[in-house]
Short mmCIF file of C-alpha atoms in Angstrom, two decimals:
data_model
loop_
_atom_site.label_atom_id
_atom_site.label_comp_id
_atom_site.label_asym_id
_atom_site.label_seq_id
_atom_site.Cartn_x
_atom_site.Cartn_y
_atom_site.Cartn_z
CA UNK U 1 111.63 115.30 74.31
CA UNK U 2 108.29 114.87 75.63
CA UNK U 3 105.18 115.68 73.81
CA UNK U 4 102.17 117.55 74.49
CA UNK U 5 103.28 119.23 76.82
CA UNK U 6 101.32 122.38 76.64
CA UNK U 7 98.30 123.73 74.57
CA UNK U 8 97.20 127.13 73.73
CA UNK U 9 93.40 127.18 73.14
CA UNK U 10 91.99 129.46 70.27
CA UNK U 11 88.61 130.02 72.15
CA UNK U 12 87.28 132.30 74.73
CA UNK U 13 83.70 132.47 76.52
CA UNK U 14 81.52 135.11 75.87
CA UNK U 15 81.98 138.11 78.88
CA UNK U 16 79.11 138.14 81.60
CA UNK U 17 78.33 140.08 84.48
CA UNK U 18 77.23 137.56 87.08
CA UNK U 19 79.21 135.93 89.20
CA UNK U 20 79.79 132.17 88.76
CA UNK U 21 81.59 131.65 92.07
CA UNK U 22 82.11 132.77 95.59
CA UNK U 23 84.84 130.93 97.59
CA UNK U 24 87.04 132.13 100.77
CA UNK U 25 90.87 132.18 99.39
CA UNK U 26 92.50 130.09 102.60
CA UNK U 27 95.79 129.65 101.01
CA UNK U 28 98.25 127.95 103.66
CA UNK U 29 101.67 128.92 104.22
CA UNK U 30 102.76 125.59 101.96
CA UNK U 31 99.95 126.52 99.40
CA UNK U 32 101.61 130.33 98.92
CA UNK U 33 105.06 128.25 98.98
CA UNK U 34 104.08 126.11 96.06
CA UNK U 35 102.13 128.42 93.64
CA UNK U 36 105.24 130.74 94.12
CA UNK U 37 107.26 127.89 92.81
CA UNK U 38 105.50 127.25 89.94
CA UNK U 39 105.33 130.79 89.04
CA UNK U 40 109.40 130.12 88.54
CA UNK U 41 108.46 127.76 85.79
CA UNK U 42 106.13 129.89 83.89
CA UNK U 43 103.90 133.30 84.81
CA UNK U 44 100.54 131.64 83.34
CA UNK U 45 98.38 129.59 85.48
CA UNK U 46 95.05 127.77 85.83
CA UNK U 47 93.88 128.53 89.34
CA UNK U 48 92.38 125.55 90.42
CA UNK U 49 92.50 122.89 93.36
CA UNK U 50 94.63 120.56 91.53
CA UNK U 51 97.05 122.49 90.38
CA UNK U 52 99.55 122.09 87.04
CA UNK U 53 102.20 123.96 85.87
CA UNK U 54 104.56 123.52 82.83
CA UNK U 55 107.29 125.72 81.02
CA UNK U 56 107.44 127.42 77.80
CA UNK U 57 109.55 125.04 76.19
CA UNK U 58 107.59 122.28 77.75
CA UNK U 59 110.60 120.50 79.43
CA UNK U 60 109.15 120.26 83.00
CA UNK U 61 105.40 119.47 84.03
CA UNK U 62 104.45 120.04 88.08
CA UNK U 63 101.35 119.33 89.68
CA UNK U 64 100.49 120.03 93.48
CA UNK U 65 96.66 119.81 95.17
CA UNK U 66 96.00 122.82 97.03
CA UNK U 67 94.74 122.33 100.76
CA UNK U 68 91.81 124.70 100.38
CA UNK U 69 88.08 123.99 99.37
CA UNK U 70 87.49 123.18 95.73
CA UNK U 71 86.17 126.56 93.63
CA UNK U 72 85.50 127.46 89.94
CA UNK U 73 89.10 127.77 87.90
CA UNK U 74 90.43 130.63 86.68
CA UNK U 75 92.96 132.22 84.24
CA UNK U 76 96.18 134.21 85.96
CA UNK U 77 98.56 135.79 83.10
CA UNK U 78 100.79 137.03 85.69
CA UNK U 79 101.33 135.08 88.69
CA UNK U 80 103.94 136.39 90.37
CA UNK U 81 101.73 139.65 90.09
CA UNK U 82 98.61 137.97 91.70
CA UNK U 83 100.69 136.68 94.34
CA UNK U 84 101.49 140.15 95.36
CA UNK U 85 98.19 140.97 95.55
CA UNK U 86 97.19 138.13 97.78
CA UNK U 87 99.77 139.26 99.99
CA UNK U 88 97.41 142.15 100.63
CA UNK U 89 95.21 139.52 102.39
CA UNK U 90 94.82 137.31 105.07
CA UNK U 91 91.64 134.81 103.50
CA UNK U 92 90.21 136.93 101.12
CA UNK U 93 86.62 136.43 99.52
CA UNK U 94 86.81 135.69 95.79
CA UNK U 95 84.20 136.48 93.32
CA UNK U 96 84.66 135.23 90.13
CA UNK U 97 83.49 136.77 87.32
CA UNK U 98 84.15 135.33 83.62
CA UNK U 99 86.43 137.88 83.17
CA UNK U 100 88.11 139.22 86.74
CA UNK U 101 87.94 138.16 90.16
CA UNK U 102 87.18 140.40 92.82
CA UNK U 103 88.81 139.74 96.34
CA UNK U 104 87.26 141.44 99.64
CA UNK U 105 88.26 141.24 103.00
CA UNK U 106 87.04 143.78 105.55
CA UNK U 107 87.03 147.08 104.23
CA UNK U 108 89.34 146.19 101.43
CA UNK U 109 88.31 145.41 97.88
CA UNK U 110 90.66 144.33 94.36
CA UNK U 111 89.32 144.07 91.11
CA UNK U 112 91.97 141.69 89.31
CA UNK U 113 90.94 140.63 85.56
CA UNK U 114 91.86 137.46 84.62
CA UNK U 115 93.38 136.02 81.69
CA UNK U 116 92.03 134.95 78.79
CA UNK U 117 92.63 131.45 77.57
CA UNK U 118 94.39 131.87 74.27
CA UNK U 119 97.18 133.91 75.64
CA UNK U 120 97.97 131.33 78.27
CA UNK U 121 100.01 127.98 77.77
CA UNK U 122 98.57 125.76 79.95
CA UNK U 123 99.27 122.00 80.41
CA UNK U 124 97.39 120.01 78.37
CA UNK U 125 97.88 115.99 80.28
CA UNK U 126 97.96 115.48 83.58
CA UNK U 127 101.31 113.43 84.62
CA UNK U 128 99.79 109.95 84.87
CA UNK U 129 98.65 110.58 81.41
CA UNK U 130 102.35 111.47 80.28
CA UNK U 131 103.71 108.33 81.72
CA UNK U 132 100.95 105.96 81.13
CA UNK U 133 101.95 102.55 81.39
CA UNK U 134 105.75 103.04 80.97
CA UNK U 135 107.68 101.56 83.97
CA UNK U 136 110.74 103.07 84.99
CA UNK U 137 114.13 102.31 84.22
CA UNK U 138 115.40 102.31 87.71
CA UNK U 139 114.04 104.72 91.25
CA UNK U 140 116.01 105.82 94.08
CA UNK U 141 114.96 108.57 97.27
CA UNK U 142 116.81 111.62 98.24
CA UNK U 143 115.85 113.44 101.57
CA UNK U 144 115.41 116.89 102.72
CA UNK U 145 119.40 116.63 103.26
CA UNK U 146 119.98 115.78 99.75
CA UNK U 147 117.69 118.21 98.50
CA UNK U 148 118.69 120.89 100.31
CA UNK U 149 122.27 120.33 99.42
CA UNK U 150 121.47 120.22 95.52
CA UNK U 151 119.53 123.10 95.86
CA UNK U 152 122.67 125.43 97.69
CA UNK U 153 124.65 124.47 95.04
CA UNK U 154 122.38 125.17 92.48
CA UNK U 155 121.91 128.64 93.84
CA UNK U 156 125.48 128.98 94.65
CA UNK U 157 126.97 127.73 91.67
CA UNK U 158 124.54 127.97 88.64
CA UNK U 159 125.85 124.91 87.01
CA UNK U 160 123.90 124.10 83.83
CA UNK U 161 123.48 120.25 83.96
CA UNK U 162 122.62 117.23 86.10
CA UNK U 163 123.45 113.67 85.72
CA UNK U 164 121.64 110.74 87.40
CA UNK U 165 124.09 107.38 87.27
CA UNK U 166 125.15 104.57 88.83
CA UNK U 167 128.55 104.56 90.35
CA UNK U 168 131.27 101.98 90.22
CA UNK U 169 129.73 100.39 93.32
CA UNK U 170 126.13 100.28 92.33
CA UNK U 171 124.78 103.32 94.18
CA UNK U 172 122.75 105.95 92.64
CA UNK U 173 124.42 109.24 92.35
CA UNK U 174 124.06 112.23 91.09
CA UNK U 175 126.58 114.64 89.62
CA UNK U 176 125.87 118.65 89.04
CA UNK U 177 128.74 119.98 86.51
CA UNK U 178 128.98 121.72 83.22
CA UNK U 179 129.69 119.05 80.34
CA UNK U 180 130.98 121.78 78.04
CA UNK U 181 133.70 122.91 80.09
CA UNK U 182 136.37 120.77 81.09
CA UNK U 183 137.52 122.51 83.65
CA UNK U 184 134.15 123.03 85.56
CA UNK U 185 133.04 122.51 89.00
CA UNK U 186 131.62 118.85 89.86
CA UNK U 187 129.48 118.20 92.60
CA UNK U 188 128.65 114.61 92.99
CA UNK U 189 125.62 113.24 95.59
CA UNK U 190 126.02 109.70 96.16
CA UNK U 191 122.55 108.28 97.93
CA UNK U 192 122.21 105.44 100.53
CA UNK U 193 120.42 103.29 97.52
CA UNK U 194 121.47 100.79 94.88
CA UNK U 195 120.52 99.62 91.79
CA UNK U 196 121.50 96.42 89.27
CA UNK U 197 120.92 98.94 86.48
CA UNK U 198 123.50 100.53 84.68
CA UNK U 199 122.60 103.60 83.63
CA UNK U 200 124.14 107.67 82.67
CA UNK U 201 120.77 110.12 82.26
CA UNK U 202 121.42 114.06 81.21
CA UNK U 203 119.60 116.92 82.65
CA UNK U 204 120.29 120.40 80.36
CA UNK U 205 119.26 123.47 81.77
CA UNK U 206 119.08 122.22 85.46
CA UNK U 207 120.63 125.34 86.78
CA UNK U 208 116.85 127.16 85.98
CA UNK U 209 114.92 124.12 87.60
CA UNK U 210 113.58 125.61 90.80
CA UNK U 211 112.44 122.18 93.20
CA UNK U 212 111.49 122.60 96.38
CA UNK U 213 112.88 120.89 99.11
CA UNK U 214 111.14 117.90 100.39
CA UNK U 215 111.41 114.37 100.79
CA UNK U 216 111.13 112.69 97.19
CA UNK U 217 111.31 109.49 95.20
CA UNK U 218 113.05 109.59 91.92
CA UNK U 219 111.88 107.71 89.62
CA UNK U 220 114.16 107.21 86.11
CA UNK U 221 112.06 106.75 82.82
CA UNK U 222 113.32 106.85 78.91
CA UNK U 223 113.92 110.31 78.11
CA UNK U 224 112.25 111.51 81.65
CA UNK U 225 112.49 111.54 84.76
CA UNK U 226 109.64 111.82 87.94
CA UNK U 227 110.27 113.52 91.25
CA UNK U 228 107.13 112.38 93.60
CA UNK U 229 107.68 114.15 97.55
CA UNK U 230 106.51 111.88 100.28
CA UNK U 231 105.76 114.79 102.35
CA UNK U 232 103.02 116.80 100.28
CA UNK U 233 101.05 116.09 97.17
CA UNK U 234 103.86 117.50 94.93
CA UNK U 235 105.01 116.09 91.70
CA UNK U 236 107.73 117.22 89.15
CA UNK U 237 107.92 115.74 85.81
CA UNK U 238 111.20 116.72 83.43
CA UNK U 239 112.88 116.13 80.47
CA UNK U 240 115.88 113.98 79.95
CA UNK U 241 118.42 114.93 76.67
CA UNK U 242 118.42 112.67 74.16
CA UNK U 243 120.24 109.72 74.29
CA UNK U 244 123.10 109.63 72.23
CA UNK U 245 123.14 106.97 69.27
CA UNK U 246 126.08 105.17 69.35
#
């Protein structure tokens, strides 16, 4: 399992009335796309230009830079909410207050209180700082193919775990199955790459992993693995199980 994940902070700032920041909201398509992905991993967020997102159980980490202008963080409880209320919007104006936002456009106007920090859990390293100086075990790419063909059958088939390996001839693979049940569906993904490395990693709970589709390199670490897409500044950090001890 991987540590410090997450933090919940047991302090607040004091409430004001001024505004500490004006920005225009000029969320692209791909920014609304990502931040509604992340939402699928946990409601709380730090809305920021670098964004970072982890679970309640602190078995996935994701981090994506938003294409907008830098502008002061805030504190969303409920993001799927907030998302429906930038919907209302084309580019809003924000003001941020230390305890809401207000967002304008035209003759419209939404007061939206924020959240406070000590009901949030909010990631507490950044990914490089996870890793460090570990080196991976073995990497690999999939494509928007692969992706999007371990993503149907994800949706289609809801099958709870996801094994990276090497097969008999050397190539990466992955297989999306049910360990439990003997009888369950397999899915195996064999890749155009090879390895020297033998190696048999477990992914539990990979049936609530929502990635999006993109171009990535996999990278395989002890008890983790790292999901990088070339196409947008996107990464996905998750926990391996265990190892077993022989």
């Amino acid at each position: 399992m991987i540590n410090d994940w997450g933090e919940v902070n047991d302090h607040t700032s004091p409430l004001k009335l001024l505004i500490i920041g004006i920005f225009i909201m000029n969320l692209t398509r791909q920014d609304r796309q990502v931040i509604t992905n992340f939402s699928k991993f946990s409601n709380n967020l730090e809305f920021k230009k670098n964004l970072t997102q982890t679970t309640t159980n602190r078995n996935a980490f994701c981090e994506y830079t938003l294409q907008c202008d830098e502008f002061k963080p805030f504190l969303i409880y409920d993001t799927p909410e907030f998302l429906s209320v930038l919907s209302c919007y084309n580019n809003p104006k924000i003001e941020i207050f230390d305890d809401k936002i207000i967002l304008k456009e035209f003759n419209q106007r939404f007061k939206y209180y924020t959240a406070e920090r000590n009901i949030c859990v909010l990631p507490k390293k950044s990914i490089a700082e996870i890793i460090e100086d570990k080196i991976p075990i073995t990497s690999f790419e999939l494509s928007f193919d692969d992706m999007k063909n371990i993503q149907r059958v994800n949706s289609l088939f809801k099958l709870p775990h996801l094994i990276f390996k090497s097969d008999e001839d050397n190539y990466h693979s992955l297989i999306i199955t049910d360990v439990k049940n003997s009888t369950s569906l397999q899915y195996c993904l064999t890749t155009d790459f090879k390895t020297n490395r033998k190696y048999n990693s477990k992914v539990s709970g990979f049936n609530e992993l929502q990635i999006l589709i993109s171009n990535y390199k996999v990278s395989i670490f002890e008890g983790m693995f790292l999901m990088e897409s070339k196409d947008i500044p996107l990464k996905y950090l998750i926990a391996l199980d265990p190892t077993p001890t022989p």
